[in-house]
PDB file of C-alpha atoms and ligand atoms in Angstrom:
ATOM      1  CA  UNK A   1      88.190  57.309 174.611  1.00 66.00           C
ATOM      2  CA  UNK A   2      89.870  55.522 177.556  1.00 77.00           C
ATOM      3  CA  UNK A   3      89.695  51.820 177.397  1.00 83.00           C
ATOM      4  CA  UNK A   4      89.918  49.320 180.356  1.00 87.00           C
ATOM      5  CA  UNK A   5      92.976  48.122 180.308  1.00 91.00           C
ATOM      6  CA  UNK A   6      94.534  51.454 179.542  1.00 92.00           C
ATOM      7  CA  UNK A   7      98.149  51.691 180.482  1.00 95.00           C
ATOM      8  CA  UNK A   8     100.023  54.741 182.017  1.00 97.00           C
ATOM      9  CA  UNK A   9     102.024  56.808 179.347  1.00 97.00           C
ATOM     10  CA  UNK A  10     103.391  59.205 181.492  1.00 98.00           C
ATOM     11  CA  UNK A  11     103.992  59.258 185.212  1.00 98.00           C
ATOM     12  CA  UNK A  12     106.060  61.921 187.155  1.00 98.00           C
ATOM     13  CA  UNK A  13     106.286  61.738 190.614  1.00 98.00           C
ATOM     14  CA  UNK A  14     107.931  64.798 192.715  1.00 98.00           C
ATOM     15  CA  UNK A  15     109.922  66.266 189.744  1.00 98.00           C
ATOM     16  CA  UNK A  16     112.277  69.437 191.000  1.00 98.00           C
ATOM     17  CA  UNK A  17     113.545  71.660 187.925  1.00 98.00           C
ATOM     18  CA  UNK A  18     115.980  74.582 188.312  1.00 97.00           C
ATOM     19  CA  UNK A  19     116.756  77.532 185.754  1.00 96.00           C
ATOM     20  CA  UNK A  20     119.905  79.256 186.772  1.00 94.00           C
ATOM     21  CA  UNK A  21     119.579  78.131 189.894  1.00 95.00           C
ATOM     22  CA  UNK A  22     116.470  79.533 190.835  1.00 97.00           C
ATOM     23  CA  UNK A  23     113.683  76.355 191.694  1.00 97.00           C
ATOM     24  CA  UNK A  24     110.932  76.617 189.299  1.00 98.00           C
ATOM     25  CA  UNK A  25     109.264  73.129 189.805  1.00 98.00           C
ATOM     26  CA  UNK A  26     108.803  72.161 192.953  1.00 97.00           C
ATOM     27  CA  UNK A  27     107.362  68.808 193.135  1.00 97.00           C
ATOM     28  CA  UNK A  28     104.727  67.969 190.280  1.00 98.00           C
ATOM     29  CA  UNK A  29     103.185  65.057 190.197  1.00 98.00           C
ATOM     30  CA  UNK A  30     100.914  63.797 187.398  1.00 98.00           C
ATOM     31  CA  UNK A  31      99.891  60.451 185.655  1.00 98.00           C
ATOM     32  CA  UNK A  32      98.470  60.033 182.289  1.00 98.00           C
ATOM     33  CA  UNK A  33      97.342  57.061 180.947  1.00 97.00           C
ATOM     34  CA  UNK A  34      96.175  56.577 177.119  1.00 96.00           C
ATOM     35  CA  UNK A  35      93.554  57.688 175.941  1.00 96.00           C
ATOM     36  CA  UNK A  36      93.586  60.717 178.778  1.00 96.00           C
ATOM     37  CA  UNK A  37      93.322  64.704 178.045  1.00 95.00           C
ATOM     38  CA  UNK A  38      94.882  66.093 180.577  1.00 96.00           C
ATOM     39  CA  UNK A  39      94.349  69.778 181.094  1.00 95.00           C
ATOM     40  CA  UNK A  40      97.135  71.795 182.718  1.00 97.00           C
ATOM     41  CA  UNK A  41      95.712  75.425 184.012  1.00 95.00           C
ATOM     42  CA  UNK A  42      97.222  78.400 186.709  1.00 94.00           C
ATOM     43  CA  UNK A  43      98.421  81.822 186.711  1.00 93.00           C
ATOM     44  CA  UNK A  44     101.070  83.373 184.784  1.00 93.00           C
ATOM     45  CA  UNK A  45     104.279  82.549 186.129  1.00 95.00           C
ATOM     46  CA  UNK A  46     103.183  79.280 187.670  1.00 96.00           C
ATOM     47  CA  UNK A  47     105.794  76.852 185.499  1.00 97.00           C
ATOM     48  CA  UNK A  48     103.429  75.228 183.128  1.00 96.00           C
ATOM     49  CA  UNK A  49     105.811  75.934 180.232  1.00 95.00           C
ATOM     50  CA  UNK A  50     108.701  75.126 182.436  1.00 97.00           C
ATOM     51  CA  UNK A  51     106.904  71.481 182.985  1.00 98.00           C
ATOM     52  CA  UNK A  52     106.119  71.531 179.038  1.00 96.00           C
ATOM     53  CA  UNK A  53     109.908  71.950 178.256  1.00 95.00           C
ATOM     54  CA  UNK A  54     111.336  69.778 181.070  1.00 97.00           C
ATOM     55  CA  UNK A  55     109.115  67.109 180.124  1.00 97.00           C
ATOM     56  CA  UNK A  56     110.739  67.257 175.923  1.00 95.00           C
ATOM     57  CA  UNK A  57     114.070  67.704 177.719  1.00 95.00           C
ATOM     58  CA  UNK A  58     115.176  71.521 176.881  1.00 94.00           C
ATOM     59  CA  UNK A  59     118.615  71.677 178.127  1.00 93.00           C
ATOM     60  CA  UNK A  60     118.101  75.139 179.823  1.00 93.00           C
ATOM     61  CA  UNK A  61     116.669  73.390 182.737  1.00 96.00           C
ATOM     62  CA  UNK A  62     118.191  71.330 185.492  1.00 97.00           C
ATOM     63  CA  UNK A  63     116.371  68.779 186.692  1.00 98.00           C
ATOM     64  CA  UNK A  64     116.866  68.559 190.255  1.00 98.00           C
ATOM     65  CA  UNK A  65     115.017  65.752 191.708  1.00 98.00           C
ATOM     66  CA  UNK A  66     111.813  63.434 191.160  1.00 98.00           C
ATOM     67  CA  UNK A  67     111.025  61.288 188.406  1.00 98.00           C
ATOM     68  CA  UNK A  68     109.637  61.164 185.217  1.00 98.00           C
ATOM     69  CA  UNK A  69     109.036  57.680 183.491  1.00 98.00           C
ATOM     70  CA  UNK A  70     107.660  57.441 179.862  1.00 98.00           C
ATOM     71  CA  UNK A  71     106.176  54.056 179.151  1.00 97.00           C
ATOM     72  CA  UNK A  72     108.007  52.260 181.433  1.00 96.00           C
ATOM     73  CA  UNK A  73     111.406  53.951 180.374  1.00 96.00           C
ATOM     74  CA  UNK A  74     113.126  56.745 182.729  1.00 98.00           C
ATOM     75  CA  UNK A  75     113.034  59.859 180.835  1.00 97.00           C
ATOM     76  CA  UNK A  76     115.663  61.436 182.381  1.00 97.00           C
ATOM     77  CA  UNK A  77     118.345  59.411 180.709  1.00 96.00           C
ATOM     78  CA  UNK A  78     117.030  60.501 177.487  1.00 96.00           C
ATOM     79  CA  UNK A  79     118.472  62.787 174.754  1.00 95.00           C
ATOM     80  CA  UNK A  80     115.928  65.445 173.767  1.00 93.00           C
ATOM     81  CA  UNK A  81     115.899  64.075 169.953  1.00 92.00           C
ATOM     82  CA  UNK A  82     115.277  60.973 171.189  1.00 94.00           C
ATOM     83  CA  UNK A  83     112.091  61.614 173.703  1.00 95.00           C
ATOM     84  CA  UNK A  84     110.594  63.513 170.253  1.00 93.00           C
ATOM     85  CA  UNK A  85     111.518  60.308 168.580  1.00 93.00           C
ATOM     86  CA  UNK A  86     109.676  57.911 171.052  1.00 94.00           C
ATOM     87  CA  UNK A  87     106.938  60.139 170.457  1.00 95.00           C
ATOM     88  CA  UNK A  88     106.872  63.115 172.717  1.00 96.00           C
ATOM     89  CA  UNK A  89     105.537  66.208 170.932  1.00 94.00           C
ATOM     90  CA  UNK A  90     105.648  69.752 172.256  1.00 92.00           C
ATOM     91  CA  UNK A  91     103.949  71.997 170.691  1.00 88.00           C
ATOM     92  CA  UNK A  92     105.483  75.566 172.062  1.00 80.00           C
ATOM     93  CA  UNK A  93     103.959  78.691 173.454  1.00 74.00           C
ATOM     94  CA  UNK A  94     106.088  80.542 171.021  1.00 78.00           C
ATOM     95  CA  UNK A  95     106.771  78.476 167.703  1.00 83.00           C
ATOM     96  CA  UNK A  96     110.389  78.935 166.475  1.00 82.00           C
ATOM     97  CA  UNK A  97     110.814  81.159 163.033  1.00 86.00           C
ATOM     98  CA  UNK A  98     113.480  79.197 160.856  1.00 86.00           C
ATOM     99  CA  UNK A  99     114.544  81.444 158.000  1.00 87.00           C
ATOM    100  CA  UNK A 100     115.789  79.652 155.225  1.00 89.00           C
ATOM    101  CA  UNK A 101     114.686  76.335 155.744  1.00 89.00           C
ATOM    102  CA  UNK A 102     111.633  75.500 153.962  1.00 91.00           C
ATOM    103  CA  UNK A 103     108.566  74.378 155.836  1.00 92.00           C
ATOM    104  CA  UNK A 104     107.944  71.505 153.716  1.00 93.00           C
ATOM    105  CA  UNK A 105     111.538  70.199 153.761  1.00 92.00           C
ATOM    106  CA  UNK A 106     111.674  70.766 157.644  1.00 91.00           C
ATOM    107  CA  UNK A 107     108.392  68.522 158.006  1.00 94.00           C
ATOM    108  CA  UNK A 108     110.119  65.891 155.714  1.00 95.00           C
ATOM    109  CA  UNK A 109     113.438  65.877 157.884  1.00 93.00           C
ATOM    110  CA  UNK A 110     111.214  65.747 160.569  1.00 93.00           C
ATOM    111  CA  UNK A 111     108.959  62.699 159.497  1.00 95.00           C
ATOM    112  CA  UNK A 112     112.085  60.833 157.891  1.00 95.00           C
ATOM    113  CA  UNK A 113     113.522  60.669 161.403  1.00 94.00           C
ATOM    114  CA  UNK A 114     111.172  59.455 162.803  1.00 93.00           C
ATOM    115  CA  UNK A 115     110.282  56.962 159.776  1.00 95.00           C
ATOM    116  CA  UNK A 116     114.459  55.762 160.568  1.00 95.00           C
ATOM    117  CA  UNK A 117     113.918  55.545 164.296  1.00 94.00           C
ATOM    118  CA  UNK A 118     111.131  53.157 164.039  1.00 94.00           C
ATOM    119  CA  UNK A 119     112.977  51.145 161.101  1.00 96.00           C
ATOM    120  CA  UNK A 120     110.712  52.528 158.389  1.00 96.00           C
ATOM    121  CA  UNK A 121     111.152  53.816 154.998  1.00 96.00           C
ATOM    122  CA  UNK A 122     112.147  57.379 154.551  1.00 96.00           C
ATOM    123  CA  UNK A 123     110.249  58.928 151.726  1.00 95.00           C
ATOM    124  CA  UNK A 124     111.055  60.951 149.048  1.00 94.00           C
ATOM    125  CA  UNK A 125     109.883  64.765 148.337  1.00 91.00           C
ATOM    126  CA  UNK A 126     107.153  63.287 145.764  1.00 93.00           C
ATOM    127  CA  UNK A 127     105.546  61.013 148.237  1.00 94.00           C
ATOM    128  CA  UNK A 128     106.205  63.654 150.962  1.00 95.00           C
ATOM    129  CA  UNK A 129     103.998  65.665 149.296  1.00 93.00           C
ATOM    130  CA  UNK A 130     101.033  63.485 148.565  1.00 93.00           C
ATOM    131  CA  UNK A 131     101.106  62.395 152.549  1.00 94.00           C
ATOM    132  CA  UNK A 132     101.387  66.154 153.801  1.00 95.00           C
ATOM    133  CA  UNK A 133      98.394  67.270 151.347  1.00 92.00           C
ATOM    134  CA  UNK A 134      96.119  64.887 153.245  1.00 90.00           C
ATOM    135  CA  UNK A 135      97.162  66.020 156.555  1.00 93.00           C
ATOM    136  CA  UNK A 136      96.391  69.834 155.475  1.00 93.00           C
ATOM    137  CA  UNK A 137      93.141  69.043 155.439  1.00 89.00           C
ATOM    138  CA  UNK A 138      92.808  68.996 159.270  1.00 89.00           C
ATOM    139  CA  UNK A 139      94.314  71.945 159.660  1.00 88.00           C
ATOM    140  CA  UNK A 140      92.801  73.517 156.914  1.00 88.00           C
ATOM    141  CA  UNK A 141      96.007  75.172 156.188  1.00 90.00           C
ATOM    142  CA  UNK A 142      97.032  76.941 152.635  1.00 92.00           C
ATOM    143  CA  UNK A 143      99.437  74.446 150.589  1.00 92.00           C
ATOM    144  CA  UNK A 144     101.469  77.909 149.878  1.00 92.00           C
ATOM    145  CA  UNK A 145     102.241  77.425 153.508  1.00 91.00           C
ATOM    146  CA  UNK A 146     104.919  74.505 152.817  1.00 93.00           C
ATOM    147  CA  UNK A 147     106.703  76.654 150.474  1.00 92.00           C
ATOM    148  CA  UNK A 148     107.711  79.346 153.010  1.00 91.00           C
ATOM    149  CA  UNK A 149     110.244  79.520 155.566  1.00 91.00           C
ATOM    150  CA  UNK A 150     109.372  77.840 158.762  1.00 90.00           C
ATOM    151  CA  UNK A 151     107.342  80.078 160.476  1.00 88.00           C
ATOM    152  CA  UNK A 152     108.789  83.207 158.574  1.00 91.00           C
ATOM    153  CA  UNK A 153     106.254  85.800 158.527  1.00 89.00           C
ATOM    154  CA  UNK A 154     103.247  83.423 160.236  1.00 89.00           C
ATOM    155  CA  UNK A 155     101.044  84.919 161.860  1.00 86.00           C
ATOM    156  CA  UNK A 156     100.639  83.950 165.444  1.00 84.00           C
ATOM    157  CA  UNK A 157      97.024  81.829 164.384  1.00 84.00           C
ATOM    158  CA  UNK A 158      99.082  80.426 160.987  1.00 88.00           C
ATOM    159  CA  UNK A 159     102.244  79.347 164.052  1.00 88.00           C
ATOM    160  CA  UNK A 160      99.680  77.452 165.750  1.00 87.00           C
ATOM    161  CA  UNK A 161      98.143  75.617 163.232  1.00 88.00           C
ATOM    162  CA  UNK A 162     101.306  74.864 161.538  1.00 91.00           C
ATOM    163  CA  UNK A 163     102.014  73.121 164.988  1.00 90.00           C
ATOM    164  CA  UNK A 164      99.508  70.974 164.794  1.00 92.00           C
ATOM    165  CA  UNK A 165     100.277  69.937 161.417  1.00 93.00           C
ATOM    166  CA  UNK A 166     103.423  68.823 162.234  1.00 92.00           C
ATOM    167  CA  UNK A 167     101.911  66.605 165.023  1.00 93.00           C
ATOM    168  CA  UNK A 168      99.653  65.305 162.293  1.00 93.00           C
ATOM    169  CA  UNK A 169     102.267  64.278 160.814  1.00 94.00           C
ATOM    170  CA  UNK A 170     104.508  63.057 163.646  1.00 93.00           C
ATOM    171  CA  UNK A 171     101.405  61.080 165.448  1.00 93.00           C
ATOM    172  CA  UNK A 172     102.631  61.239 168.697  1.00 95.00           C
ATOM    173  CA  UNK A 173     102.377  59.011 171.839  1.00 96.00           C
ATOM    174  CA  UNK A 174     102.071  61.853 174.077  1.00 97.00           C
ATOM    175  CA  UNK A 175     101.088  65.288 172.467  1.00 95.00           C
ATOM    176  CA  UNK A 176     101.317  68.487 174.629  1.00 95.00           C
ATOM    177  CA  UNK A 177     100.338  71.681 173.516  1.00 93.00           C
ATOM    178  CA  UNK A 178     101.358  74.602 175.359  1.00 90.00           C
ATOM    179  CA  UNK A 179      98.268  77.528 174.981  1.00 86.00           C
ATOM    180  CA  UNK A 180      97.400  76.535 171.731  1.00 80.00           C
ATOM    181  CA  UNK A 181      94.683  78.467 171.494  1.00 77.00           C
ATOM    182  CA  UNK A 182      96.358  81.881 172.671  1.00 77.00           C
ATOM    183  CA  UNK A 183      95.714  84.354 169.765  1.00 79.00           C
ATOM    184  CA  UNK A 184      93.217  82.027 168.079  1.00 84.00           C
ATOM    185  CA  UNK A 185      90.408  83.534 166.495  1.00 86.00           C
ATOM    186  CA  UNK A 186      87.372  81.386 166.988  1.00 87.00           C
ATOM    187  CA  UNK A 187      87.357  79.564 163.648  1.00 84.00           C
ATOM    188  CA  UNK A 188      90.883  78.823 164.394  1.00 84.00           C
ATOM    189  CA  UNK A 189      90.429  77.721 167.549  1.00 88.00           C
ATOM    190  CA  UNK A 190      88.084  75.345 166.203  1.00 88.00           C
ATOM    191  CA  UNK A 191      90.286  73.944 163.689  1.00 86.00           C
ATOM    192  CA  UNK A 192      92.816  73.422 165.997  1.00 86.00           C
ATOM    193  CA  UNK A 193      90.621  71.927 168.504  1.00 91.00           C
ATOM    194  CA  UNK A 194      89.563  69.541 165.454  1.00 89.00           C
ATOM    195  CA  UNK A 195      92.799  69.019 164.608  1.00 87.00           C
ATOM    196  CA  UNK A 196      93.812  67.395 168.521  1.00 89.00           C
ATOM    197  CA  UNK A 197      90.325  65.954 168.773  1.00 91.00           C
ATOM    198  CA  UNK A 198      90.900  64.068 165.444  1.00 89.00           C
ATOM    199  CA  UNK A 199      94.500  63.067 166.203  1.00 88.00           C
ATOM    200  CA  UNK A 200      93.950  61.450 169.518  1.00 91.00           C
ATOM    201  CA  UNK A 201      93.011  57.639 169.806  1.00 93.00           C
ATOM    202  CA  UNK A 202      92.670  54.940 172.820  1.00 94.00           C
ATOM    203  CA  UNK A 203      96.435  54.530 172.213  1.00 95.00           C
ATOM    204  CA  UNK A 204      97.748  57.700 173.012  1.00 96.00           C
ATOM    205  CA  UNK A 205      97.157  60.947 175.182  1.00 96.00           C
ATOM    206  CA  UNK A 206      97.316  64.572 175.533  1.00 95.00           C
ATOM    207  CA  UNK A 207      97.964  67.457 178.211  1.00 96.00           C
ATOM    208  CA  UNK A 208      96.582  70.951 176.701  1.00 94.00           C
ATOM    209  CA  UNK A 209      98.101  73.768 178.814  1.00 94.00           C
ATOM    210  CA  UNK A 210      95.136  76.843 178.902  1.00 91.00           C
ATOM    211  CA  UNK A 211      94.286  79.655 180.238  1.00 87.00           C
ATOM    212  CA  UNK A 212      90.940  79.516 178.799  1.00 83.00           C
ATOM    213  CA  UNK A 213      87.973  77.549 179.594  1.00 84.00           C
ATOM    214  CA  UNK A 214      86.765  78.035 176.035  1.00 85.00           C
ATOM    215  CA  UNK A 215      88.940  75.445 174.635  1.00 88.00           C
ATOM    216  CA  UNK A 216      87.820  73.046 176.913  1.00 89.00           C
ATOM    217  CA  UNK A 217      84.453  73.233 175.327  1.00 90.00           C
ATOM    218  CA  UNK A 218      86.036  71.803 172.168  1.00 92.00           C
ATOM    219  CA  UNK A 219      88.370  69.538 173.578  1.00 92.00           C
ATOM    220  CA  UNK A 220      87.201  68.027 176.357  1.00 91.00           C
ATOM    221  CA  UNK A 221      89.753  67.252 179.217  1.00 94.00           C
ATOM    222  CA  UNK A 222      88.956  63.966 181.543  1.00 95.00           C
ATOM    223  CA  UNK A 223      91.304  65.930 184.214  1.00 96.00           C
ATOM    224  CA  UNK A 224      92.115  69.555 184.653  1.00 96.00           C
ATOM    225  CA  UNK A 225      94.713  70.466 187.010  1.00 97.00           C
ATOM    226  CA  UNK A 226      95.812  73.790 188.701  1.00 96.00           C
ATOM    227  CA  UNK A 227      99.790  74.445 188.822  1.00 96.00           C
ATOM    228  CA  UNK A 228     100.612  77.076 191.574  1.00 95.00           C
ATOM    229  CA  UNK A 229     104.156  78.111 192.312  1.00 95.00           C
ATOM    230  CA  UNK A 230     105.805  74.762 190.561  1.00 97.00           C
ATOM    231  CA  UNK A 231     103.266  72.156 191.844  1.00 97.00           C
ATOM    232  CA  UNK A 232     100.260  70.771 190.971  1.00 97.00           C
ATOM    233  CA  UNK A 233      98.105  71.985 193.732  1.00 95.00           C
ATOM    234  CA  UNK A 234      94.597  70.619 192.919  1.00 95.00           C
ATOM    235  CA  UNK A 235      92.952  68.353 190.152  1.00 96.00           C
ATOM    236  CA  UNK A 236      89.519  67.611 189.033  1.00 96.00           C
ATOM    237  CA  UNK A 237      87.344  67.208 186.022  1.00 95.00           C
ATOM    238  CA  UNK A 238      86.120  69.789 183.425  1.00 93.00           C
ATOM    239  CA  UNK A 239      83.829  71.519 186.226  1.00 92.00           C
ATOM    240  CA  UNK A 240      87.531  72.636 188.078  1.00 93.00           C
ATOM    241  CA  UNK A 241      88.021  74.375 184.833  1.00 92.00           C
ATOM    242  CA  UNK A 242      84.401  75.953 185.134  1.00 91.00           C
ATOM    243  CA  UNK A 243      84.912  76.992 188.717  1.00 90.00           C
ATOM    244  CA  UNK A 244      88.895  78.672 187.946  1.00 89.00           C
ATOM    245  CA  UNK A 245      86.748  80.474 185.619  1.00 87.00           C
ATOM    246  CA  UNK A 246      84.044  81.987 187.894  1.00 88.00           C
ATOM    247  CA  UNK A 247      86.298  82.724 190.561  1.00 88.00           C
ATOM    248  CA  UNK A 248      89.363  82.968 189.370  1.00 86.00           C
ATOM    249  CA  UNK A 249      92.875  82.337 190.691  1.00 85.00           C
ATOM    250  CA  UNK A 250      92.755  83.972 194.103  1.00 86.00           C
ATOM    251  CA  UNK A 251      90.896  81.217 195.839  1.00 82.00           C
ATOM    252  CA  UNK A 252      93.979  78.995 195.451  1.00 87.00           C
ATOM    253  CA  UNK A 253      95.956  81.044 198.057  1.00 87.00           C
ATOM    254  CA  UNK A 254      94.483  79.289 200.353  1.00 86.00           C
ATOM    255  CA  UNK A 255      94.677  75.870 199.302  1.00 86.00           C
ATOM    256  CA  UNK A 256      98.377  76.527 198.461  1.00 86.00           C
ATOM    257  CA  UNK A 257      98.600  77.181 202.263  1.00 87.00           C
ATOM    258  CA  UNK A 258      97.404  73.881 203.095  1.00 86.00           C
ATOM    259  CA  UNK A 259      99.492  72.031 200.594  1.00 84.00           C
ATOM    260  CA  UNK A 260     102.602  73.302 201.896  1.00 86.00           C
ATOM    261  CA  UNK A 261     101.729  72.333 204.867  1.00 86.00           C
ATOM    262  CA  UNK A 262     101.466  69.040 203.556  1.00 84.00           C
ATOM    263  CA  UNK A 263     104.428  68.704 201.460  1.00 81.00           C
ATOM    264  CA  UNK A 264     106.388  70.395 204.729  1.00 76.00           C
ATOM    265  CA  UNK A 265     107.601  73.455 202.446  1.00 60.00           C
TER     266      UNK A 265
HETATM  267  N1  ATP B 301     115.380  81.474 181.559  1.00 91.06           N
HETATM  268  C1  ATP B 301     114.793  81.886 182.682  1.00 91.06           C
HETATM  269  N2  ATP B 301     115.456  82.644 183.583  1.00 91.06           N
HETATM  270  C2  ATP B 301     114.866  83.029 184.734  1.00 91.06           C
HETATM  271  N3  ATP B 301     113.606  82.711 185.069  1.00 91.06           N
HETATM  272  C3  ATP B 301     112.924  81.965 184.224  1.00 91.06           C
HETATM  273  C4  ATP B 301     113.456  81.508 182.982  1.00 91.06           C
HETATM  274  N4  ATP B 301     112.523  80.772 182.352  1.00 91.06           N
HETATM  275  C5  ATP B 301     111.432  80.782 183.157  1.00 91.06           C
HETATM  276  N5  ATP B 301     111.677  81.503 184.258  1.00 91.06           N
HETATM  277  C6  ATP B 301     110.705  81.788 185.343  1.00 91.06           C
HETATM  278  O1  ATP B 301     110.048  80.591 185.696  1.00 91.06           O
HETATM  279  C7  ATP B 301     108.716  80.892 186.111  1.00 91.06           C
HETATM  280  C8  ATP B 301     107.766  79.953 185.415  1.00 91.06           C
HETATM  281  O2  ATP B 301     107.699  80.281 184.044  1.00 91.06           O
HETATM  282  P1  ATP B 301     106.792  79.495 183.007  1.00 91.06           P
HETATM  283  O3  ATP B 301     107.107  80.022 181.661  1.00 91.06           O
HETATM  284  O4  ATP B 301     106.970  78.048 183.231  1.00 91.06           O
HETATM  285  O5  ATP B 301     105.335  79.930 183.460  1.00 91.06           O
HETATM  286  P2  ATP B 301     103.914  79.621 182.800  1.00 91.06           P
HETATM  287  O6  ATP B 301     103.103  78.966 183.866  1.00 91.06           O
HETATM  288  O7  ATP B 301     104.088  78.907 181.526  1.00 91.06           O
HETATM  289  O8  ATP B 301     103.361  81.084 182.564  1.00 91.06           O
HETATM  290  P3  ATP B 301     102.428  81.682 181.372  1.00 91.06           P
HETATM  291  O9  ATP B 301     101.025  81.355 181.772  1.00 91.06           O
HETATM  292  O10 ATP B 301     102.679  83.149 181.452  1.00 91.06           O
HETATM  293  O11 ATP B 301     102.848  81.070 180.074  1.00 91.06           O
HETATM  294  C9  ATP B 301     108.485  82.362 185.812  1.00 91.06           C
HETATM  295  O12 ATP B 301     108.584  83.094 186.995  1.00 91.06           O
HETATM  296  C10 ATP B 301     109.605  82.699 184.859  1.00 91.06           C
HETATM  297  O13 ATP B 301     110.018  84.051 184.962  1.00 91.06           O
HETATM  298 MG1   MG B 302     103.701  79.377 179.573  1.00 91.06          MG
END
């Protein structure tokens, strides 16, 4: 769904992150425009996460050089709360457990804030309700589900999809899911899948971070890149995602030789 006059969302050029000192990203660059799915691939290790988490601003890493500019605005200067605000989603690898705070009253704070940052109305538990029951739909999620703790007691599938009901409800600019799919059965996986496909529009884009081609068959990236040692070493389009699959990972040894060459590392 990418429209002609489709303008960038996202552009980082050369970003440099640092956990405790140790580099971790080493130069990534990447552009997304609306309407793009952008698939993020590589080995274990490689800093996709560490991208996933710089890009939503997680304080534990130091950004150490590079750029990354959000529709038009330099994301760097931004608080975390406020990237999530202007419409930055991360949905994480390992969904946080929140005992004692209801799910339901945690996707209300959530959508309220947001409602307030745009100069909306905040809503009220009734009309919360109502708004959430339609959204439960896509994920086919339990109602019971709102009642619990957040993510008390999920299970790793139930995490997932709970994720993507809170980006249902959020309707972000810029959605990125980091491994979705992992621990997904295959109706699951197809719910969630769904449940992006649905959400997207010519307006606004996505980068899925996978290890598995399989979820590429239901949501259909228009770029898949490789990440190898903190850089995006190679892009293409759903046929790179084919190929990492046949052959896997070792091939990019190589190329990773010749890039380093290139970048003079
Ligand atoms: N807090 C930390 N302290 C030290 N090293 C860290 C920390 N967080 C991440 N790293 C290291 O950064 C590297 C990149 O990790 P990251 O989680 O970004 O990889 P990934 O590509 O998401 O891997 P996976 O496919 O396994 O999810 C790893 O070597 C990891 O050990
Ligand atoms: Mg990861």
């Amino acid at each position: 769904m990418i429209r002609k006059d489709a303008q960038t969302i996202l552009s980082v050029k050369n970003l440099t992150a640092n956990i405790n000192d140790t580099p971790i990203l080493k130069g990534v660059n990447l552009e997304v425009k609306e309407g793009e799915v952008h698939a993020i691939m590589g080995r274990n290790g490689s800093g996709k996460s560490t991208f996933s988490k710089v890009l939503a601003g997680h304080p534990a890493y130091e950004v150490t050089g590079g750029e990354i500019i959000y529709k038009g605005v330099n994301l760097l200067e931004k608080e975390p709360d406020e990237r999530a605000l202007s419409g930055i989603f991360l949905a994480f690898q390992y969904p946080l457990e929140i005992p004692g705070v209801s799910n339901l009253e945690f996707l209300r704070v959530a959508y309220n804030a947001k409602q307030k940052y745009l100069g909306l109305e905040e809503i009220d538990v009734f009309e919360f309700e109502d708004l959430v029951e339609d959204k439960l739909d896509i994920v086919k999620m339990d109602p019971a589900f709102l009642q619990r703790s957040l993510n008390e007691g999920f299970s790793g599938g139930e995490k997932k999809r709970n994720e993507i009901l809170q980006m249902a409800l959020l309707e972000p600019s810029l959605a990125i899911l980091d491994e979705t799919d992992s621990g997904l059965d295959i109706d699951a996986l197809r719910i969630v899948a769904n449940g992006v496909n649905q959400l997207a529009t010519p307006y606004t884009a996505s980068l899925v971070i996978t290890h598995y081609q399989r979820l590429l068959d239901y949501i259909e990236p228009d770029f898949v890149h490789v990440m190898y040692d903190g850089r995006i070493i190679t892009s293409g389009g759903k046929e790179l995602a084919l190929e990492l699959e046949d052959k896997g990972y070792d091939f990019l040894d190589e190329l990773n030789q010749k890039v380093l060459v290139e970048v003079g590392g």
